[in-house]
Coordinates of C-alpha atoms in Angstrom, one line a residue:
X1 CA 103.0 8.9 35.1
X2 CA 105.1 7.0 32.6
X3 CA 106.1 3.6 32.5
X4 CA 109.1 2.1 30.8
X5 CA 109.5 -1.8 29.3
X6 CA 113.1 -2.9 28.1
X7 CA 113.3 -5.7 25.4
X8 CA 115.8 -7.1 23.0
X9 CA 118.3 -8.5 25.8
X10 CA 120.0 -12.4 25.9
X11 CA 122.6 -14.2 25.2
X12 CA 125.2 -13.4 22.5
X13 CA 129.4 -14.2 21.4
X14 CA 132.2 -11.3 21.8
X15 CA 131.9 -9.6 18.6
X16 CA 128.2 -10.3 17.7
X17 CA 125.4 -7.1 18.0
X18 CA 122.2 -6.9 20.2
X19 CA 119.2 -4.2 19.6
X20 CA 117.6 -3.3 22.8
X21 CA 114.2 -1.1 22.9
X22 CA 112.4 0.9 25.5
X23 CA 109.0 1.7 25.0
X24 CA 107.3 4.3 27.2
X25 CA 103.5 4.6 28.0
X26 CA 101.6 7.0 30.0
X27 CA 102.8 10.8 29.3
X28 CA 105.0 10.0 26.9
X29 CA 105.1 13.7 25.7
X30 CA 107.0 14.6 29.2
X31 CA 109.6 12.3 28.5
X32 CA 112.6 15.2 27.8
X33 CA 115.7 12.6 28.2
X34 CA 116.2 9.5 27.8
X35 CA 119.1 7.1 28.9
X36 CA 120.4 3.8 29.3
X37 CA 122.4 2.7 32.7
X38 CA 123.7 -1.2 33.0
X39 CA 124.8 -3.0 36.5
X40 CA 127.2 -5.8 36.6
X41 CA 126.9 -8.0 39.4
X42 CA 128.5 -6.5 42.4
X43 CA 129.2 -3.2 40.8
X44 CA 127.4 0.6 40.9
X45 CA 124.6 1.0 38.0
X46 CA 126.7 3.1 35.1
X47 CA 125.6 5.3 32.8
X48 CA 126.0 4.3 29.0
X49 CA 124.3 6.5 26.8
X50 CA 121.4 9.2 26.4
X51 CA 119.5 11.0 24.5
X52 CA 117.7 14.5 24.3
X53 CA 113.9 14.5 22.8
X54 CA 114.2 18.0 21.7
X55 CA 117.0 18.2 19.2
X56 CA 118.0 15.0 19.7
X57 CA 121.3 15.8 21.0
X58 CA 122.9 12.2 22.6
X59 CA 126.2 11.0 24.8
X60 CA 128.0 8.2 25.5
X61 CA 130.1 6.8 28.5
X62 CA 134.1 6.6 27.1
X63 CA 133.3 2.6 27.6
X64 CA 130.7 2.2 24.5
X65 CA 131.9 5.3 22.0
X66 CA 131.9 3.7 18.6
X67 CA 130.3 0.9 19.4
X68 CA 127.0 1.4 20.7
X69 CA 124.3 4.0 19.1
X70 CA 121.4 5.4 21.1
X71 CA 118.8 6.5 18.7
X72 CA 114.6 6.8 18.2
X73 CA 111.9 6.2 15.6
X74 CA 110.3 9.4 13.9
X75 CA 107.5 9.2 16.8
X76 CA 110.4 9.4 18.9
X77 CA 109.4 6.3 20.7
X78 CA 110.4 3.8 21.4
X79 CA 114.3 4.6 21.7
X80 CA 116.5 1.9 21.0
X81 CA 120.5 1.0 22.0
X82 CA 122.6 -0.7 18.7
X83 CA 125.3 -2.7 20.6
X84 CA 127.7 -3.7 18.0
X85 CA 130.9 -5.2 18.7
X86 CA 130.0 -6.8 22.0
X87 CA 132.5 -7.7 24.7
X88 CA 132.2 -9.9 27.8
X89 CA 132.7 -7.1 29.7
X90 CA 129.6 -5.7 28.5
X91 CA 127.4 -8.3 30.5
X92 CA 124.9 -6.5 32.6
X93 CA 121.5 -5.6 33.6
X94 CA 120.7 -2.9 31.3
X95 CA 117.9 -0.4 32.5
X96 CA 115.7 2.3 30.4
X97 CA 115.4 5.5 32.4
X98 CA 113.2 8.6 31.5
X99 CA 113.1 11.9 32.9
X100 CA 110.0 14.4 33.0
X101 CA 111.1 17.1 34.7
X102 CA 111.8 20.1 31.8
X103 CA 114.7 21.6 33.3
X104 CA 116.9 19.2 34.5
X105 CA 120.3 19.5 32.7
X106 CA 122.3 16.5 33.8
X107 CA 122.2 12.8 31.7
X108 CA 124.8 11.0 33.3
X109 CA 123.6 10.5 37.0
X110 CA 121.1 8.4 38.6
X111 CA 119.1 11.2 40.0
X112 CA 118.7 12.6 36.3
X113 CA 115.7 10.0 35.8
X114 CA 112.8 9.9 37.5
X115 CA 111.5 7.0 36.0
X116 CA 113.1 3.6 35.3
X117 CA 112.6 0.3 33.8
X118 CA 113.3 -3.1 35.2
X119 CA 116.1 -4.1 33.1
X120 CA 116.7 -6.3 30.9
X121 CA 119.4 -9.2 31.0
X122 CA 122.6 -9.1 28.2
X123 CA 124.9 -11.8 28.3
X124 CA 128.2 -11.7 26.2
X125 CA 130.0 -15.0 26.3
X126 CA 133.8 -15.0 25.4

């Protein structure tokens, strides 16, 4: 069992930077991946970024390269999202995912999590 809590969401201006954080509890130490999706109203939850416990290995969506950095404490938890350069376009529910199963492969679809957050609001006003 693990359990995810997003934090660090709100309002902010194009340009300006937000630091969200996803702390995990439970069985941490079965937590392999973990990734970062974000829904706009009326649109499909998207993947934005990931990252592999075990080497550390992370990946991006071609919307957020070079702007946003997925990255973790020495404990390796919690993992946080750098959002730098923000754009309205960005506005979304952003959700923590986490998954526990050792041999899953794939980081950029839903079904690669089995455990999810409940998101957290970011709001990026032109």
């Amino acid at each position: 069992q693990v359990q995810l809590v997003e934090s660090g969401g709100g309002l902010v201006q194009a340009g300006g930077s937000l630091r969200l954080s996803c702390a995990a509890s439970g069985r941490t130490s079965s937590t392999y991946k973990m990734g970062w999706f974000r829904q706009a109203p009326g649109k499909e939850r998207e993947f934005v970024a990931a990252i592999i416990r075990s080497g550390g290995t992370t990946y991006y969506a071609d919307s957020v390269k070079g702007r946003f950095t997925i990255f973790r404490d020495n404990t390796r938890n919690p993992v946080f999202l750098q959002m730098n350069s923000l754009k309205p376009e960005d506005t979304a529910v952003y959700y923590c995912a986490a998954d526990s199963r050792p041999l899953g492969s794939d980081y950029d679809r839903r079904d690669a999590y089995n455990y999810w957050g409940q998101g957290t609001q970011v709001t990026v006003s032109s």
